[in-house]
C-alpha cells in the first residue's frame, strides 16, 4: 500500500469547506486557518496531499484537487461524528487535556469509534504516501495514527504535533486508554508540543504508563527481531500566525476606515474592550464578563463611555457542555445589558457569529484593550493577531498566564483569570494605561510576534523531523 505523495498532512479537517450539490457536484472554498497557510507552500513544492474529514457526515467523496493541493477526504458516518468527534475527541480528550475545566465523559463506545476512525485515517495516509515520504499528523483527534501508520508503512518519516496542551499525569491518568494513547504517539519520529510544560508532561506520562524510559528529550523504542532500535524525539515548537499578512492588512487604508466606522457605530466609547473566541469553556469568557459586570456595578466603568465587544464564534454545538456554556454566557450578557445599557448603547455587544479576517483585523485596530482570559489554551492565536494588528503601538493586551502565548508574550498584562479581583485590576490598568507604557509594551510584543510566523514554525518542525534520522538507517 503506497501512493505518490512525498509529503502528507493528516488532520481531522480538510483545509476547505466542501459543498455537495443535490446533483452530487462537489465545490469548495478554502477555509481560513493557520495550518493551511503554513503548509500550503510545502504542499505545493513537494506535491503534497492532505488527508482529513470534509466536515459533512455520511458523505463519501473521491480525492480532489483544490488550490494546488491534493485532498483525500476521510468519510465519517453520523454515528462516528457523535462518538469519535463530538464524543471521544471533544467530550473526553478536550476537557481532560484542558485541566478538566468541565468533567470529561468516558464511554467505551466512544473509544472504540476513536480507534476505528484513527485506523481509517492511517490507512488513507498510508495509501497517499510515497516510499520514504514525510507524514505530518496533527492534534488530539489522531493520536493513534503515528503507531498505526508505522505498522502499515515502516518506511515513512512520521511527525506529530499536538496543538492543545498535554495534561499532567495526575489528570491524564484518569484515561482508561492512557497507555494506548501514549504508545500511539510514540509511533512518531518527532512529537511536537506548544510549551515546554506540555513536553515535560508527555515525557512523564511515557515513564509512568509505558515500559519505555525517556532519556532527556528522547525515548528509545527497543530493538525487535524484525525492526531496528528507534529514537522518538520530543520537542517544543510554539505555533504562530501569518504575522506579516495580519500586519499588512492592519496597515491598509480600508482597515483603518472600517476600524473608525466600528468605533462610530459603537457610539465612540472612550474605552473599547474586546474579546474574540470560539464559544468554548476553556476561553474564560464567563470570567471576563463577570469581571466587567462587577466593574460596572462598582461604577469603575460606565456606559456609554466604556463598551465590551464579545465575539463568540459558534463551535461544537452538538456537545452538551458547549450548549450549557452558550446558555450561561447569554444569560450573563442579558443580565448585564438589562442592568446597564441605555437606549441605543449597550454595555456588552455580544456577537454569536464568525467574521471574515478583514473584519476581525479592523476590530483589533478599533479595540483599546484585548482580553484573552483563557483558563487553559494550547497557544491562543488571537493574542498574537491582536499584537500583529497594532503597528500604531496602541492597544493593551491582557493575557491569561494559562495560555501558551504567555510564555512568549511577557510584556502583556498577565492575569490569572480565576482571580476576578486581579482580572478587574488588570482591566482597569489596561483601560487607563499611559501612552508611553502602552507603546513600550506593544513594541516589545510586536518584536516577538513579528520575528516568527507560522511558516517558520512549519519549517522548524519539518527541519527537525528530517534531521532526526535514526542513526541505524
Ligand atoms: O485548537 C484545536 C482545534 O482543533 C483547532 O485545530 C481547530 O481550529 C479548533 O480546535 C476548532 O475545532 P473543530 O474542528 O472541532 O471545530
GROMACS .gro file of C-alpha atoms and ligand atoms in nm:
model
  489
    1UNK     CA    1   0.000   0.000   0.000
    2UNK     CA    2   0.172   0.318  -0.112
    3UNK     CA    3   0.096   0.634  -0.306
    4UNK     CA    4   0.283   0.906  -0.487
    5UNK     CA    5   0.298   1.199  -0.244
    6UNK     CA    6   0.630   1.292  -0.087
    7UNK     CA    7   0.460   1.498   0.183
    8UNK     CA    8   0.132   1.411   0.354
    9UNK     CA    9  -0.056   1.611   0.613
   10UNK     CA   10  -0.306   1.425   0.829
   11UNK     CA   11  -0.550   1.641   1.023
   12UNK     CA   12  -0.906   1.595   1.146
   13UNK     CA   13  -1.039   1.851   0.898
   14UNK     CA   14  -0.954   1.923   0.538
   15UNK     CA   15  -0.845   2.284   0.481
   16UNK     CA   16  -1.155   2.360   0.271
   17UNK     CA   17  -1.529   2.396   0.327
   18UNK     CA   18  -1.686   2.138   0.098
   19UNK     CA   19  -2.032   2.181  -0.056
   20UNK     CA   20  -2.209   1.899  -0.239
   21UNK     CA   21  -2.498   1.998  -0.467
   22UNK     CA   22  -2.818   1.792  -0.494
   23UNK     CA   23  -2.670   1.651  -0.818
   24UNK     CA   24  -2.360   1.541  -0.628
   25UNK     CA   25  -2.130   1.812  -0.767
   26UNK     CA   26  -1.851   1.897  -0.524
   27UNK     CA   27  -1.739   2.257  -0.475
   28UNK     CA   28  -1.517   2.403  -0.207
   29UNK     CA   29  -1.391   2.724  -0.050
   30UNK     CA   30  -1.054   2.744   0.113
   31UNK     CA   31  -1.122   2.763   0.487
   32UNK     CA   32  -0.912   3.018   0.668
   33UNK     CA   33  -0.670   2.880   0.921
   34UNK     CA   34  -0.311   2.900   1.027
   35UNK     CA   35  -0.227   2.542   0.944
   36UNK     CA   36  -0.315   2.566   0.575
   37UNK     CA   37  -0.132   2.900   0.545
   38UNK     CA   38   0.176   2.740   0.695
   39UNK     CA   39   0.167   2.425   0.489
   40UNK     CA   40   0.043   2.550   0.155
   41UNK     CA   41   0.392   2.638   0.024
   42UNK     CA   42   0.533   2.299   0.134
   43UNK     CA   43   0.233   2.121  -0.011
   44UNK     CA   44   0.283   2.291  -0.346
   45UNK     CA   45   0.659   2.245  -0.368
   46UNK     CA   46   0.652   1.882  -0.260
   47UNK     CA   47   0.339   1.758  -0.434
   48UNK     CA   48   0.166   1.727  -0.100
   49UNK     CA   49  -0.155   1.551  -0.006
   50UNK     CA   50  -0.385   1.644   0.282
   51UNK     CA   51  -0.586   1.368   0.449
   52UNK     CA   52  -0.887   1.487   0.651
   53UNK     CA   53  -1.261   1.490   0.710
   54UNK     CA   54  -1.478   1.713   0.492
   55UNK     CA   55  -1.690   1.826   0.790
   56UNK     CA   56  -2.002   1.653   0.650
   57UNK     CA   57  -2.139   1.330   0.794
   58UNK     CA   58  -2.232   1.036   0.573
   59UNK     CA   59  -2.064   1.186   0.265
   60UNK     CA   60  -1.831   0.976   0.052
   61UNK     CA   61  -1.609   1.192  -0.167
   62UNK     CA   62  -1.333   1.099  -0.408
   63UNK     CA   63  -0.994   1.262  -0.367
   64UNK     CA   64  -0.986   1.602  -0.541
   65UNK     CA   65  -0.753   1.888  -0.624
   66UNK     CA   66  -0.808   2.224  -0.456
   67UNK     CA   67  -0.586   2.529  -0.452
   68UNK     CA   68  -0.289   2.330  -0.580
   69UNK     CA   69  -0.329   2.064  -0.310
   70UNK     CA   70  -0.434   1.704  -0.339
   71UNK     CA   71  -0.712   1.644  -0.085
   72UNK     CA   72  -0.804   1.299   0.041
   73UNK     CA   73  -1.139   1.301   0.224
   74UNK     CA   74  -1.188   1.052   0.507
   75UNK     CA   75  -1.561   0.978   0.546
   76UNK     CA   76  -1.730   0.980   0.887
   77UNK     CA   77  -2.076   0.841   0.948
   78UNK     CA   78  -2.329   1.027   1.166
   79UNK     CA   79  -2.256   0.782   1.448
   80UNK     CA   80  -1.881   0.844   1.412
   81UNK     CA   81  -1.931   1.219   1.425
   82UNK     CA   82  -2.121   1.166   1.751
   83UNK     CA   83  -1.880   0.910   1.900
   84UNK     CA   84  -1.534   0.993   1.763
   85UNK     CA   85  -1.558   1.370   1.706
   86UNK     CA   86  -1.817   1.509   1.949
   87UNK     CA   87  -1.766   1.226   2.198
   88UNK     CA   88  -1.413   1.099   2.248
   89UNK     CA   89  -1.232   1.395   2.091
   90UNK     CA   90  -1.440   1.679   2.231
   91UNK     CA   91  -1.617   1.549   2.541
   92UNK     CA   92  -1.338   1.317   2.667
   93UNK     CA   93  -0.996   1.435   2.548
   94UNK     CA   94  -1.067   1.808   2.510
   95UNK     CA   95  -1.176   1.867   2.873
   96UNK     CA   96  -0.918   1.617   3.005
   97UNK     CA   97  -0.637   1.797   2.822
   98UNK     CA   98  -0.765   2.138   2.938
   99UNK     CA   99  -0.732   2.086   3.312
  100UNK     CA  100  -1.077   1.922   3.348
  101UNK     CA  101  -1.246   2.264   3.343
  102UNK     CA  102  -1.559   2.060   3.282
  103UNK     CA  103  -1.579   1.690   3.364
  104UNK     CA  104  -1.451   1.460   3.090
  105UNK     CA  105  -1.701   1.191   2.995
  106UNK     CA  106  -1.567   0.838   2.946
  107UNK     CA  107  -1.751   0.589   2.727
  108UNK     CA  108  -1.608   0.266   2.588
  109UNK     CA  109  -1.820   0.302   2.273
  110UNK     CA  110  -1.658   0.642   2.207
  111UNK     CA  111  -1.311   0.491   2.247
  112UNK     CA  112  -1.399   0.212   2.002
  113UNK     CA  113  -1.506   0.471   1.750
  114UNK     CA  114  -1.185   0.672   1.808
  115UNK     CA  115  -0.985   0.352   1.738
  116UNK     CA  116  -1.179   0.281   1.422
  117UNK     CA  117  -1.157   0.634   1.283
  118UNK     CA  118  -0.785   0.664   1.365
  119UNK     CA  119  -0.737   0.337   1.176
  120UNK     CA  120  -0.921   0.480   0.875
  121UNK     CA  121  -0.706   0.795   0.877
  122UNK     CA  122  -0.391   0.580   0.900
  123UNK     CA  123  -0.498   0.371   0.603
  124UNK     CA  124  -0.574   0.683   0.397
  125UNK     CA  125  -0.233   0.829   0.487
  126UNK     CA  126  -0.059   0.502   0.403
  127UNK     CA  127  -0.236   0.497   0.067
  128UNK     CA  128  -0.129   0.853  -0.017
  129UNK     CA  129   0.237   0.849   0.093
  130UNK     CA  130   0.519   0.765  -0.149
  131UNK     CA  131   0.808   0.539  -0.042
  132UNK     CA  132   1.010   0.721   0.223
  133UNK     CA  133   0.764   1.014   0.233
  134UNK     CA  134   0.721   1.253   0.524
  135UNK     CA  135   0.386   1.236   0.701
  136UNK     CA  136   0.285   1.507   0.948
  137UNK     CA  137  -0.005   1.413   1.178
  138UNK     CA  138  -0.189   1.686   1.370
  139UNK     CA  139  -0.364   1.706   1.701
  140UNK     CA  140  -0.550   1.521   1.971
  141UNK     CA  141  -0.816   1.367   1.745
  142UNK     CA  142  -0.549   1.150   1.579
  143UNK     CA  143  -0.309   1.040   1.850
  144UNK     CA  144  -0.318   0.673   1.748
  145UNK     CA  145  -0.230   0.743   1.385
  146UNK     CA  146   0.152   0.754   1.427
  147UNK     CA  147   0.171   0.397   1.560
  148UNK     CA  148  -0.095   0.259   1.326
  149UNK     CA  149   0.071   0.421   1.027
  150UNK     CA  150   0.416   0.295   1.127
  151UNK     CA  151   0.281  -0.060   1.130
  152UNK     CA  152   0.140  -0.014   0.782
  153UNK     CA  153   0.432   0.185   0.643
  154UNK     CA  154   0.761   0.147   0.835
  155UNK     CA  155   0.939   0.333   0.550
  156UNK     CA  156   0.782   0.677   0.612
  157UNK     CA  157   0.903   0.958   0.842
  158UNK     CA  158   0.628   1.049   1.087
  159UNK     CA  159   0.590   1.375   1.274
  160UNK     CA  160   0.314   1.457   1.520
  161UNK     CA  161   0.219   1.800   1.653
  162UNK     CA  162  -0.024   1.850   1.942
  163UNK     CA  163  -0.198   2.186   1.907
  164UNK     CA  164  -0.359   2.173   2.252
  165UNK     CA  165  -0.200   2.128   2.596
  166UNK     CA  166  -0.081   1.787   2.716
  167UNK     CA  167  -0.209   1.736   3.071
  168UNK     CA  168  -0.013   1.648   3.384
  169UNK     CA  169   0.000   1.273   3.461
  170UNK     CA  170  -0.227   1.319   3.764
  171UNK     CA  171  -0.509   1.414   3.524
  172UNK     CA  172  -0.404   1.212   3.219
  173UNK     CA  173  -0.404   0.903   3.443
  174UNK     CA  174  -0.786   0.920   3.455
  175UNK     CA  175  -0.797   0.795   3.097
  176UNK     CA  176  -0.858   0.421   3.081
  177UNK     CA  177  -0.674   0.410   2.748
  178UNK     CA  178  -0.374   0.621   2.859
  179UNK     CA  179  -0.117   0.354   2.766
  180UNK     CA  180  -0.263   0.308   2.417
  181UNK     CA  181  -0.264   0.684   2.359
  182UNK     CA  182   0.098   0.732   2.467
  183UNK     CA  183   0.210   0.432   2.262
  184UNK     CA  184   0.008   0.564   1.969
  185UNK     CA  185   0.206   0.888   1.979
  186UNK     CA  186   0.536   0.703   2.018
  187UNK     CA  187   0.487   0.570   1.667
  188UNK     CA  188   0.617   0.912   1.551
  189UNK     CA  189   0.983   1.006   1.495
  190UNK     CA  190   0.925   1.354   1.634
  191UNK     CA  191   0.647   1.467   1.869
  192UNK     CA  192   0.599   1.843   1.899
  193UNK     CA  193   0.419   2.041   2.168
  194UNK     CA  194   0.338   2.409   2.218
  195UNK     CA  195   0.504   2.460   2.558
  196UNK     CA  196   0.796   2.300   2.740
  197UNK     CA  197   0.548   2.209   3.016
  198UNK     CA  198   0.342   2.003   2.769
  199UNK     CA  199   0.650   1.814   2.650
  200UNK     CA  200   0.753   1.750   3.012
  201UNK     CA  201   0.403   1.621   3.095
  202UNK     CA  202   0.417   1.385   2.798
  203UNK     CA  203   0.760   1.250   2.895
  204UNK     CA  204   0.632   1.187   3.247
  205UNK     CA  205   0.334   1.002   3.100
  206UNK     CA  206   0.574   0.784   2.897
  207UNK     CA  207   0.766   0.699   3.213
  208UNK     CA  208   0.453   0.633   3.418
  209UNK     CA  209   0.230   0.447   3.175
  210UNK     CA  210   0.457   0.259   2.934
  211UNK     CA  211   0.758   0.027   2.959
  212UNK     CA  212   0.983   0.286   2.794
  213UNK     CA  213   1.215   0.518   2.983
  214UNK     CA  214   1.274   0.863   2.836
  215UNK     CA  215   1.627   0.995   2.836
  216UNK     CA  216   1.631   1.373   2.815
  217UNK     CA  217   1.403   1.469   2.529
  218UNK     CA  218   1.411   1.132   2.364
  219UNK     CA  219   1.255   0.788   2.405
  220UNK     CA  220   1.423   0.476   2.270
  221UNK     CA  221   1.191   0.211   2.139
  222UNK     CA  222   1.386  -0.110   2.190
  223UNK     CA  223   1.505  -0.347   1.923
  224UNK     CA  224   1.262  -0.604   1.795
  225UNK     CA  225   1.373  -0.902   1.582
  226UNK     CA  226   1.206  -0.758   1.274
  227UNK     CA  227   1.284  -0.391   1.342
  228UNK     CA  228   1.589  -0.191   1.447
  229UNK     CA  229   1.603   0.032   1.753
  230UNK     CA  230   1.424   0.362   1.705
  231UNK     CA  231   1.451   0.700   1.877
  232UNK     CA  232   1.149   0.920   1.926
  233UNK     CA  233   1.232   1.285   1.991
  234UNK     CA  234   1.008   1.519   2.184
  235UNK     CA  235   1.033   1.894   2.130
  236UNK     CA  236   0.867   2.231   2.179
  237UNK     CA  237   0.750   2.426   1.873
  238UNK     CA  238   0.524   2.719   1.971
  239UNK     CA  239   0.293   2.787   1.680
  240UNK     CA  240   0.237   3.134   1.541
  241UNK     CA  241   0.027   3.323   1.286
  242UNK     CA  242   0.087   3.470   0.943
  243UNK     CA  243   0.208   3.786   1.115
  244UNK     CA  244   0.319   3.970   0.800
  245UNK     CA  245  -0.020   3.922   0.641
  246UNK     CA  246  -0.207   4.046   0.952
  247UNK     CA  247   0.034   4.340   0.982
  248UNK     CA  248  -0.017   4.436   0.616
  249UNK     CA  249  -0.393   4.401   0.639
  250UNK     CA  250  -0.400   4.616   0.953
  251UNK     CA  251  -0.196   4.889   0.783
  252UNK     CA  252  -0.435   4.918   0.489
  253UNK     CA  253  -0.650   5.228   0.449
  254UNK     CA  254  -0.960   5.012   0.419
  255UNK     CA  255  -0.896   4.855   0.761
  256UNK     CA  256  -0.829   5.194   0.919
  257UNK     CA  257  -1.159   5.324   0.781
  258UNK     CA  258  -1.351   5.020   0.895
  259UNK     CA  259  -1.197   5.044   1.244
  260UNK     CA  260  -1.306   5.409   1.270
  261UNK     CA  261  -1.651   5.317   1.141
  262UNK     CA  262  -1.686   5.041   1.401
  263UNK     CA  263  -1.600   5.282   1.680
  264UNK     CA  264  -1.859   5.527   1.547
  265UNK     CA  265  -2.122   5.254   1.528
  266UNK     CA  266  -2.046   5.165   1.889
  267UNK     CA  267  -2.101   5.527   1.995
  268UNK     CA  268  -1.736   5.641   2.014
  269UNK     CA  269  -1.666   5.494   2.358
  270UNK     CA  270  -1.356   5.626   2.539
  271UNK     CA  271  -1.255   5.268   2.607
  272UNK     CA  272  -1.343   4.974   2.387
  273UNK     CA  273  -1.267   4.632   2.535
  274UNK     CA  274  -1.267   4.328   2.308
  275UNK     CA  275  -1.290   3.951   2.347
  276UNK     CA  276  -1.268   3.717   2.045
  277UNK     CA  277  -1.304   3.344   2.097
  278UNK     CA  278  -1.462   3.026   1.981
  279UNK     CA  279  -1.750   2.979   2.224
  280UNK     CA  280  -1.557   2.730   2.436
  281UNK     CA  281  -1.543   2.687   2.814
  282UNK     CA  282  -1.163   2.688   2.801
  283UNK     CA  283  -1.160   3.054   2.695
  284UNK     CA  284  -1.268   3.209   3.025
  285UNK     CA  285  -1.548   3.412   2.862
  286UNK     CA  286  -1.767   3.391   3.172
  287UNK     CA  287  -1.481   3.512   3.396
  288UNK     CA  288  -1.421   3.815   3.175
  289UNK     CA  289  -1.793   3.904   3.160
  290UNK     CA  290  -1.823   3.862   3.536
  291UNK     CA  291  -1.528   4.096   3.592
  292UNK     CA  292  -1.677   4.353   3.353
  293UNK     CA  293  -2.017   4.328   3.524
  294UNK     CA  294  -1.857   4.394   3.864
  295UNK     CA  295  -1.667   4.696   3.731
  296UNK     CA  296  -1.999   4.835   3.607
  297UNK     CA  297  -2.170   4.761   3.940
  298UNK     CA  298  -1.889   4.937   4.126
  299UNK     CA  299  -1.914   5.231   3.881
  300UNK     CA  300  -1.546   5.197   3.798
  301UNK     CA  301  -1.660   5.198   3.437
  302UNK     CA  302  -1.985   5.331   3.291
  303UNK     CA  303  -2.192   5.304   2.975
  304UNK     CA  304  -2.157   5.451   2.711
  305UNK     CA  305  -1.800   5.568   2.780
  306UNK     CA  306  -1.690   5.204   2.808
  307UNK     CA  307  -1.811   4.912   2.599
  308UNK     CA  308  -1.719   4.547   2.570
  309UNK     CA  309  -1.744   4.370   2.235
  310UNK     CA  310  -1.750   3.993   2.272
  311UNK     CA  311  -1.729   3.791   1.951
  312UNK     CA  312  -1.807   3.427   2.032
  313UNK     CA  313  -1.795   3.215   1.721
  314UNK     CA  314  -2.021   2.909   1.723
  315UNK     CA  315  -1.841   2.585   1.797
  316UNK     CA  316  -1.920   2.216   1.861
  317UNK     CA  317  -2.284   2.298   1.917
  318UNK     CA  318  -2.397   1.937   1.948
  319UNK     CA  319  -2.179   1.882   2.257
  320UNK     CA  320  -2.374   1.932   2.580
  321UNK     CA  321  -2.107   2.132   2.765
  322UNK     CA  322  -2.091   2.379   2.476
  323UNK     CA  323  -2.468   2.420   2.474
  324UNK     CA  324  -2.462   2.481   2.851
  325UNK     CA  325  -2.188   2.739   2.813
  326UNK     CA  326  -2.382   2.927   2.549
  327UNK     CA  327  -2.683   2.946   2.780
  328UNK     CA  328  -2.472   3.069   3.070
  329UNK     CA  329  -2.291   3.333   2.866
  330UNK     CA  330  -2.609   3.460   2.707
  331UNK     CA  331  -2.787   3.486   3.043
  332UNK     CA  332  -2.491   3.681   3.186
  333UNK     CA  333  -2.481   3.917   2.888
  334UNK     CA  334  -2.859   3.964   2.905
  335UNK     CA  335  -2.848   4.045   3.277
  336UNK     CA  336  -2.565   4.295   3.243
  337UNK     CA  337  -2.721   4.464   2.941
  338UNK     CA  338  -3.057   4.474   3.119
  339UNK     CA  339  -2.899   4.649   3.415
  340UNK     CA  340  -2.655   4.889   3.248
  341UNK     CA  341  -2.738   4.953   2.882
  342UNK     CA  342  -2.912   5.271   2.772
  343UNK     CA  343  -3.122   5.347   2.462
  344UNK     CA  344  -2.911   5.259   2.163
  345UNK     CA  345  -2.600   5.192   2.371
  346UNK     CA  346  -2.514   4.851   2.514
  347UNK     CA  347  -2.273   4.762   2.788
  348UNK     CA  348  -2.182   4.443   2.601
  349UNK     CA  349  -2.210   4.387   2.227
  350UNK     CA  350  -2.230   4.010   2.203
  351UNK     CA  351  -2.194   3.852   1.858
  352UNK     CA  352  -2.252   3.480   1.815
  353UNK     CA  353  -2.103   3.478   1.465
  354UNK     CA  354  -1.782   3.420   1.276
  355UNK     CA  355  -1.645   3.710   1.074
  356UNK     CA  356  -1.404   3.731   0.782
  357UNK     CA  357  -1.046   3.812   0.867
  358UNK     CA  358  -1.072   4.171   0.734
  359UNK     CA  359  -1.346   4.247   0.986
  360UNK     CA  360  -1.153   4.086   1.271
  361UNK     CA  361  -0.841   4.287   1.197
  362UNK     CA  362  -1.049   4.607   1.186
  363UNK     CA  363  -1.192   4.513   1.527
  364UNK     CA  364  -0.841   4.456   1.664
  365UNK     CA  365  -0.744   4.801   1.540
  366UNK     CA  366  -1.054   4.955   1.693
  367UNK     CA  367  -1.013   4.799   2.039
  368UNK     CA  368  -0.820   4.972   2.316
  369UNK     CA  369  -0.794   4.659   2.527
  370UNK     CA  370  -0.785   4.297   2.414
  371UNK     CA  371  -0.899   4.045   2.676
  372UNK     CA  372  -0.757   3.693   2.643
  373UNK     CA  373  -0.859   3.523   2.966
  374UNK     CA  374  -0.834   3.153   2.877
  375UNK     CA  375  -0.845   2.908   3.168
  376UNK     CA  376  -0.621   2.680   2.963
  377UNK     CA  377  -0.516   2.718   2.600
  378UNK     CA  378  -0.254   2.543   2.387
  379UNK     CA  379  -0.137   2.876   2.241
  380UNK     CA  380  -0.414   3.134   2.166
  381UNK     CA  381  -0.355   3.287   1.829
  382UNK     CA  382  -0.599   3.574   1.889
  383UNK     CA  383  -0.344   3.727   2.129
  384UNK     CA  384  -0.078   3.715   1.857
  385UNK     CA  385  -0.316   3.850   1.590
  386UNK     CA  386  -0.406   4.149   1.809
  387UNK     CA  387  -0.038   4.233   1.853
  388UNK     CA  388   0.035   4.192   1.480
  389UNK     CA  389  -0.256   4.427   1.402
  390UNK     CA  390  -0.124   4.711   1.624
  391UNK     CA  391   0.154   4.875   1.422
  392UNK     CA  392   0.024   5.202   1.573
  393UNK     CA  393   0.153   5.073   1.911
  394UNK     CA  394  -0.190   5.147   2.054
  395UNK     CA  395  -0.386   4.889   2.248
  396UNK     CA  396  -0.311   4.682   2.554
  397UNK     CA  397  -0.316   4.305   2.569
  398UNK     CA  398  -0.450   4.143   2.887
  399UNK     CA  399  -0.335   3.783   2.867
  400UNK     CA  400  -0.401   3.477   3.078
  401UNK     CA  401  -0.095   3.307   3.218
  402UNK     CA  402  -0.269   2.978   3.131
  403UNK     CA  403  -0.248   3.044   2.756
  404UNK     CA  404   0.059   2.908   2.577
  405UNK     CA  405   0.115   3.256   2.432
  406UNK     CA  406   0.205   3.382   2.782
  407UNK     CA  407   0.543   3.202   2.755
  408UNK     CA  408   0.637   3.437   2.470
  409UNK     CA  409   0.431   3.749   2.540
  410UNK     CA  410   0.558   3.851   2.882
  411UNK     CA  411   0.504   4.223   2.806
  412UNK     CA  412   0.127   4.174   2.810
  413UNK     CA  413  -0.059   4.234   3.137
  414UNK     CA  414  -0.055   3.876   3.258
  415UNK     CA  415  -0.352   3.763   3.466
  416UNK     CA  416  -0.488   3.464   3.650
  417UNK     CA  417  -0.847   3.466   3.517
  418UNK     CA  418  -0.974   3.276   3.823
  419UNK     CA  419  -0.876   3.577   4.034
  420UNK     CA  420  -1.166   3.808   3.949
  421UNK     CA  421  -1.029   4.098   4.156
  422UNK     CA  422  -0.691   4.062   3.984
  423UNK     CA  423  -0.863   4.048   3.647
  424UNK     CA  424  -1.063   4.363   3.725
  425UNK     CA  425  -0.746   4.548   3.830
  426UNK     CA  426  -0.572   4.441   3.509
  427UNK     CA  427  -0.870   4.556   3.302
  428UNK     CA  428  -0.866   4.896   3.475
  429UNK     CA  429  -0.493   4.924   3.443
  430UNK     CA  430  -0.516   4.845   3.072
  431UNK     CA  431  -0.800   5.092   3.022
  432UNK     CA  432  -0.611   5.374   3.188
  433UNK     CA  433  -0.254   5.294   3.084
  434UNK     CA  434  -0.049   5.598   2.986
  435UNK     CA  435   0.053   5.605   2.617
  436UNK     CA  436   0.431   5.574   2.679
  437UNK     CA  437   0.389   5.250   2.874
  438UNK     CA  438   0.135   5.123   2.621
  439UNK     CA  439   0.377   5.190   2.335
  440UNK     CA  440   0.673   5.036   2.517
  441UNK     CA  441   0.483   4.717   2.589
  442UNK     CA  442   0.332   4.688   2.242
  443UNK     CA  443   0.670   4.748   2.077
  444UNK     CA  444   0.821   4.459   2.273
  445UNK     CA  445   0.525   4.234   2.197
  446UNK     CA  446   0.543   4.314   1.827
  447UNK     CA  447   0.912   4.240   1.814
  448UNK     CA  448   0.832   3.895   1.940
  449UNK     CA  449   0.527   3.824   1.726
  450UNK     CA  450   0.672   3.959   1.402
  451UNK     CA  451   1.002   3.777   1.446
  452UNK     CA  452   0.849   3.435   1.381
  453UNK     CA  453   0.548   3.336   1.178
  454UNK     CA  454   0.354   3.021   1.113
  455UNK     CA  455   0.562   2.945   0.802
  456UNK     CA  456   0.883   2.946   1.003
  457UNK     CA  457   0.710   2.731   1.266
  458UNK     CA  458   0.635   2.468   0.999
  459UNK     CA  459   0.989   2.491   0.862
  460UNK     CA  460   1.141   2.441   1.207
  461UNK     CA  461   0.929   2.136   1.274
  462UNK     CA  462   0.994   1.980   0.935
  463UNK     CA  463   1.368   2.052   0.955
  464UNK     CA  464   1.384   1.884   1.295
  465UNK     CA  465   1.184   1.591   1.160
  466UNK     CA  466   1.416   1.549   0.861
  467UNK     CA  467   1.732   1.586   1.073
  468UNK     CA  468   1.609   1.334   1.323
  469UNK     CA  469   1.726   1.036   1.122
  470UNK     CA  470   1.756   0.710   1.302
  471UNK     CA  471   2.133   0.654   1.333
  472UNK     CA  472   2.083   0.290   1.229
  473UNK     CA  473   1.934   0.379   0.891
  474LIG     O1  474  -0.728   2.412   1.878
  474LIG     C1  475  -0.766   2.285   1.841
  474LIG     C2  476  -0.866   2.284   1.728
  474LIG     O2  477  -0.894   2.151   1.693
  474LIG     C3  478  -0.818   2.360   1.606
  474LIG     O3  479  -0.733   2.285   1.526
  474LIG     C4  480  -0.947   2.397   1.541
  474LIG     O4  481  -0.935   2.506   1.456
  474LIG     C5  482  -1.036   2.429   1.659
  474LIG     O5  483  -0.989   2.348   1.764
  474LIG     C6  484  -1.184   2.406   1.629
  474LIG     O6  485  -1.208   2.272   1.628
  474LIG     P1  486  -1.321   2.193   1.549
  474LIG     O7  487  -1.255   2.129   1.433
  474LIG     O8  488  -1.368   2.094   1.649
  474LIG     O9  489  -1.427   2.290   1.508
   0.00000   0.00000   0.00000
